[in-house]
CSV table of C-alpha atoms in Angstrom, one decimal:
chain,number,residue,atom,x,y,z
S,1,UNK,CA,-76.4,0.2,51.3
S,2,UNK,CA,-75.8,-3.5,51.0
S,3,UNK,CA,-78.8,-4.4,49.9
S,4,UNK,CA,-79.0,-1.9,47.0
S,5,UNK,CA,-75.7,-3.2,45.8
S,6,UNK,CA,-77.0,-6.6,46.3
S,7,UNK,CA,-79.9,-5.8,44.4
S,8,UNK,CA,-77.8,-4.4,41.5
S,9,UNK,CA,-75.6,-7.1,41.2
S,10,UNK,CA,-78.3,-9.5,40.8
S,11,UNK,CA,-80.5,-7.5,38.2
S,12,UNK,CA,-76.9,-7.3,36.3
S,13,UNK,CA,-76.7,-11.1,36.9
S,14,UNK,CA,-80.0,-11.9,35.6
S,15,UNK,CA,-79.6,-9.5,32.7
S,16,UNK,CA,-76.2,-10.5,31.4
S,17,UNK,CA,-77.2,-14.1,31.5
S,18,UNK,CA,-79.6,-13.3,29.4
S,19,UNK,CA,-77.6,-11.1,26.9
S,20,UNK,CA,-79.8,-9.0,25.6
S,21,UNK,CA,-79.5,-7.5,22.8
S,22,UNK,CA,-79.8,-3.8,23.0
S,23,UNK,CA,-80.5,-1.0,20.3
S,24,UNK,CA,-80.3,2.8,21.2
S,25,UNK,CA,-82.5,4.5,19.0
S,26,UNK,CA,-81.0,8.2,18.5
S,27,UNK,CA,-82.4,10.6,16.6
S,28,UNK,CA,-83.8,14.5,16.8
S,29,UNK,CA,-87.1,15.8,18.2
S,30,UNK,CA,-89.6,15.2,15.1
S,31,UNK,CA,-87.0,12.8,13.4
S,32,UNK,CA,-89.4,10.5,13.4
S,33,UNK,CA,-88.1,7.5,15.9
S,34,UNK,CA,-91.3,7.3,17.9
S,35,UNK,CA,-93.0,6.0,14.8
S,36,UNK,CA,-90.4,4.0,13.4
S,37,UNK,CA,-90.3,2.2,16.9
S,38,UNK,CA,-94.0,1.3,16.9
S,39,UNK,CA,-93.2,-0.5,13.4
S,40,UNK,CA,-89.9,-2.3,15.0
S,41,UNK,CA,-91.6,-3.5,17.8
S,42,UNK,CA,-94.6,-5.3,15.4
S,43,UNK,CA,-92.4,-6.5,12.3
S,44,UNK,CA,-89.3,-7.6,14.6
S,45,UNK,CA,-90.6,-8.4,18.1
S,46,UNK,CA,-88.6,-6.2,20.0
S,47,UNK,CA,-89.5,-4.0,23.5
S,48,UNK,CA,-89.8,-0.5,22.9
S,49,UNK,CA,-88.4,1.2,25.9
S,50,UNK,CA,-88.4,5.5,26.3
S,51,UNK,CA,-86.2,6.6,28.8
S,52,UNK,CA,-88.6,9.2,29.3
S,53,UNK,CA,-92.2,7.6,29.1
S,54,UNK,CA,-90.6,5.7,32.1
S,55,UNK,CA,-88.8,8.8,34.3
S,56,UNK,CA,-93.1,10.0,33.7
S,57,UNK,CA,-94.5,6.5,35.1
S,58,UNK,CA,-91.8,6.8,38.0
S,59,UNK,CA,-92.9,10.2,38.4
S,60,UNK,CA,-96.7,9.5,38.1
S,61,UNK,CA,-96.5,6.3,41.0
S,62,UNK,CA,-96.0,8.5,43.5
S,63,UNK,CA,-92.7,6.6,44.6
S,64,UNK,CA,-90.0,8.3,47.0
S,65,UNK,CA,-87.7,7.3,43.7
S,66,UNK,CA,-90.5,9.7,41.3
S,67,UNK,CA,-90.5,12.6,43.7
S,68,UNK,CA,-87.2,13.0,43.7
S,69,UNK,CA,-87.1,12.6,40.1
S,70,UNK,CA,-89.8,15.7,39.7
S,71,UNK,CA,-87.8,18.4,41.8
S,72,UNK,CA,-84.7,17.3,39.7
S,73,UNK,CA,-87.0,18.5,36.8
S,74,UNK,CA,-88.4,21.0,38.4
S,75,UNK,CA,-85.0,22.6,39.0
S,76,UNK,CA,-83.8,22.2,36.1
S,77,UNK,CA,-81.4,19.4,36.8
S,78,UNK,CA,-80.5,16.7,34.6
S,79,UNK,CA,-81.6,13.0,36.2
S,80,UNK,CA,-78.6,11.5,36.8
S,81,UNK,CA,-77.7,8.3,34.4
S,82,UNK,CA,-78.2,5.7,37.8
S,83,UNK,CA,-81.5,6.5,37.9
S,84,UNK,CA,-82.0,6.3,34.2
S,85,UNK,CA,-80.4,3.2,34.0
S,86,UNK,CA,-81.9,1.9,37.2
S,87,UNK,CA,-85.4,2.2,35.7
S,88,UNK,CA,-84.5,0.8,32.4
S,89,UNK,CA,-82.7,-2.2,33.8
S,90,UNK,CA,-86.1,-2.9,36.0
S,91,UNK,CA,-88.2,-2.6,32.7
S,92,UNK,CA,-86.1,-4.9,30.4
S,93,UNK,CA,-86.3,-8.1,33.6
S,94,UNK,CA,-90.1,-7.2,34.1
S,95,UNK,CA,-90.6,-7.6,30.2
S,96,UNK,CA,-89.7,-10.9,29.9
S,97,UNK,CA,-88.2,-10.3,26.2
S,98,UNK,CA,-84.2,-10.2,24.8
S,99,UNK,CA,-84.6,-7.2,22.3
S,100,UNK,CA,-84.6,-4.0,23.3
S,101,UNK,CA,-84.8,-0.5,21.5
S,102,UNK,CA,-83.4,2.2,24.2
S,103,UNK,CA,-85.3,5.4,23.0
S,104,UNK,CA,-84.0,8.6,23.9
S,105,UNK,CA,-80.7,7.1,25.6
S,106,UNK,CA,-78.4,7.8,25.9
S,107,UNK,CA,-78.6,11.7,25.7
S,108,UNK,CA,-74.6,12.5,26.4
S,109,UNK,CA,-71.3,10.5,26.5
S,110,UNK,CA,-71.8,10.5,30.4
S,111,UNK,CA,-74.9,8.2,30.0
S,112,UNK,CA,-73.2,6.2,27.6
S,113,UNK,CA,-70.2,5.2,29.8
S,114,UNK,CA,-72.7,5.1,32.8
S,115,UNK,CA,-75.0,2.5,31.1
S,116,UNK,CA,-71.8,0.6,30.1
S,117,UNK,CA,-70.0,0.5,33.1
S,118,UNK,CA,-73.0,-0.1,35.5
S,119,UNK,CA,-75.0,-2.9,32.7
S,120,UNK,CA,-72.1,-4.5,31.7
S,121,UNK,CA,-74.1,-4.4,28.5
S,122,UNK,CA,-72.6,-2.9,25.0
S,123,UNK,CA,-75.4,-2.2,22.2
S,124,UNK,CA,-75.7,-4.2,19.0
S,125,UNK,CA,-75.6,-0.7,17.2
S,126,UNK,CA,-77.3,2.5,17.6
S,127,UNK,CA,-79.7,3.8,15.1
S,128,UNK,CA,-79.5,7.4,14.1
S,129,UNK,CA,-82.2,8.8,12.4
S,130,UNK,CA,-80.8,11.5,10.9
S,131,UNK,CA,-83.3,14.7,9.2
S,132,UNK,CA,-82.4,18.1,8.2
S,133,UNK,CA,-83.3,20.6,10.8
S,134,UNK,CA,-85.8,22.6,8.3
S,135,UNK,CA,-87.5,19.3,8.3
S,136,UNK,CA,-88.0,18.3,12.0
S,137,UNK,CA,-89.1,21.8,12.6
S,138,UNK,CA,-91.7,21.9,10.0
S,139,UNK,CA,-93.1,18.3,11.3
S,140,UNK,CA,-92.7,19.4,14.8
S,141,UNK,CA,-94.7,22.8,13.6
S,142,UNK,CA,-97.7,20.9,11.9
S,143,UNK,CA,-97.4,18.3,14.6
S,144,UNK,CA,-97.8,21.1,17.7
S,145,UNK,CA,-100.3,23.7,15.9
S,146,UNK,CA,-100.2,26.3,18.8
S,147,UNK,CA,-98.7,29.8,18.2
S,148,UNK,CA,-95.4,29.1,16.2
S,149,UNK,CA,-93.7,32.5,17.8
S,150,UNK,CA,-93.2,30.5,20.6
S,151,UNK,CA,-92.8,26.9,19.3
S,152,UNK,CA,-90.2,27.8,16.9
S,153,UNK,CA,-87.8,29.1,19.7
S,154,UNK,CA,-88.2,25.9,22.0
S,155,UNK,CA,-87.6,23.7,19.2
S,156,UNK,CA,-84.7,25.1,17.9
S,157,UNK,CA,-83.1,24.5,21.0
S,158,UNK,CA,-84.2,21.2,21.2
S,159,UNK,CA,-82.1,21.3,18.3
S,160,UNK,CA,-79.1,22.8,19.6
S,161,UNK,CA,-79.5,20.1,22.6
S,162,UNK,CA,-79.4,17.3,20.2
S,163,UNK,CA,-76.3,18.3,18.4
S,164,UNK,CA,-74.1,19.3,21.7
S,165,UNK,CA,-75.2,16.4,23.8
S,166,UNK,CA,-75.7,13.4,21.4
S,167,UNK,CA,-73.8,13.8,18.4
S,168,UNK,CA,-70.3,12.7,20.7
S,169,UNK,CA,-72.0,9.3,21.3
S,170,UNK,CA,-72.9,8.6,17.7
S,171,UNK,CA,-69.2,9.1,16.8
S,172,UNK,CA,-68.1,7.0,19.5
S,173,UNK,CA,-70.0,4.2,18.5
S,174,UNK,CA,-69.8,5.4,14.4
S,175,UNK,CA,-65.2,4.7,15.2
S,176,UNK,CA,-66.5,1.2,16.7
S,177,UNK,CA,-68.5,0.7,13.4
S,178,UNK,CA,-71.8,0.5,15.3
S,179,UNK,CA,-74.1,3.2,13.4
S,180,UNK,CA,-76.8,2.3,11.2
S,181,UNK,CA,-77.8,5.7,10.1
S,182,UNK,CA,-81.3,6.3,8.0
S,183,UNK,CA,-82.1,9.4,6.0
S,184,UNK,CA,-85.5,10.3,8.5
S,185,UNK,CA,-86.5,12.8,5.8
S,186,UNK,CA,-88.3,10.4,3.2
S,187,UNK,CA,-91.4,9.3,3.9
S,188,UNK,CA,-93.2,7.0,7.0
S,189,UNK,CA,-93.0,3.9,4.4
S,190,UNK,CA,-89.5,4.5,2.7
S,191,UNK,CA,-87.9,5.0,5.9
S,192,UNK,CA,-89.3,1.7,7.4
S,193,UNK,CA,-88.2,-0.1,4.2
S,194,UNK,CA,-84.7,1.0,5.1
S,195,UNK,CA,-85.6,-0.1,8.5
S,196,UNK,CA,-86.4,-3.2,7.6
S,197,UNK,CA,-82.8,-3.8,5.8
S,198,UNK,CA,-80.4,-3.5,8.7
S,199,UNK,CA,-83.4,-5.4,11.1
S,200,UNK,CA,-83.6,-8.1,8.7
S,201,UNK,CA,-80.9,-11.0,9.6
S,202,UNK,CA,-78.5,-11.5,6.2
S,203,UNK,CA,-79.6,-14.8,5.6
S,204,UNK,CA,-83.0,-13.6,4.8
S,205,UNK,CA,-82.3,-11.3,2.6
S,206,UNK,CA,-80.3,-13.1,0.8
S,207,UNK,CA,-83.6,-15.6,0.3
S,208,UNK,CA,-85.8,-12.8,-0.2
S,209,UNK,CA,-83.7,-11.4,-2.8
């Protein structure tokens, strides 16, 4: 066990040194946040990292680590936040870079005091993209194009999901002042031009203006 805890304490070391600065990027199924990411990673030089594109790669290597990971899923379980974090920790030292935008994490207030307590690390801010629900559905309709009897009841609770688990952490870090929230329902370009506003460092603006 040593060796793990070694191990942890020196990713931590390594990462905290570096001070990273973190984003979560929260937001609905069909809000839009995939997109929006692509855009923040070109304009703004930052690492895009989905908490689950990389429980799929763990999953996909083959590893003792993504096995275990699949019959969580398979079950039904949730992943528990160590492994989440693990993964993500490992992904922002491999990248080489300082900015991060945390996709999809965290999902509930226990992965928000896990990545916390066990990164040491407190995000920047968290950007909610927020969309009405007759919105995301009728993307995520369009977007899936398979029989919508079906769709339409997964989706909605998606929805429900959303709501229960995340909407506690965006009021913990909304009381701390830490929510840059964006109106997901206009357009690709309008929202990225709001985007752009709370990426863009003050003095800029203020030149650009």
């Amino acid at each position: 066990m040593g060796s793990i805890e070694a191990a942890r304490k020196e990713a931590n070391g390594s990462l905290t040194e570096k001070k990273p600065c973190v984003v979560f990027v929260l937001g609905g199924p069909g809000s839009g946040k995939g997109t929006q990411c692509a855009n923040i990673v070109q304009h703004f030089g930052y690492t895009h990292l989905s908490a689950g594109d990389l429980l799929r790669a763990e999953i996909k290597s083959g590893s003792e680590n993504g096995t275990m990971i699949q019959n969580m899923i398979k079950e039904g379980k949730i992943v528990p936040s160590e492994v989440t974090i693990k993964l993500l920790q490992k992904a922002m030292l491999e990248s080489g870079n300082d900015k991060f935008l945390i996709d999809g994490f965290p999902r509930n207030e226990e992965n928000r005091a896990a990545f916390e307590a066990v990164t040491k690390i407190e995000p920047a801010f968290v950007l909610f993209f927020n969309c009405p629900e007759e919105e995301m559905e009728r993307r995520l309709l369009n977007r899936n194009q398979g029989r919508e009897d079906d769709n339409i009841e997964t989706i909605r609770k998606r929805f429900k999901v959303f709501l229960e688990s995340s909407l506690p952490v965006i009021e913990y870090y909304n009381a701390k002042g830490k929510v840059r929230e964006i109106d997901a329902a206009k357009s690709i370009e309008d929202v990225f031009e709001d985007v752009k506003v709370i990426f863009t460092p003050k003095e800029e603006q203020v030149a650009t203006a």
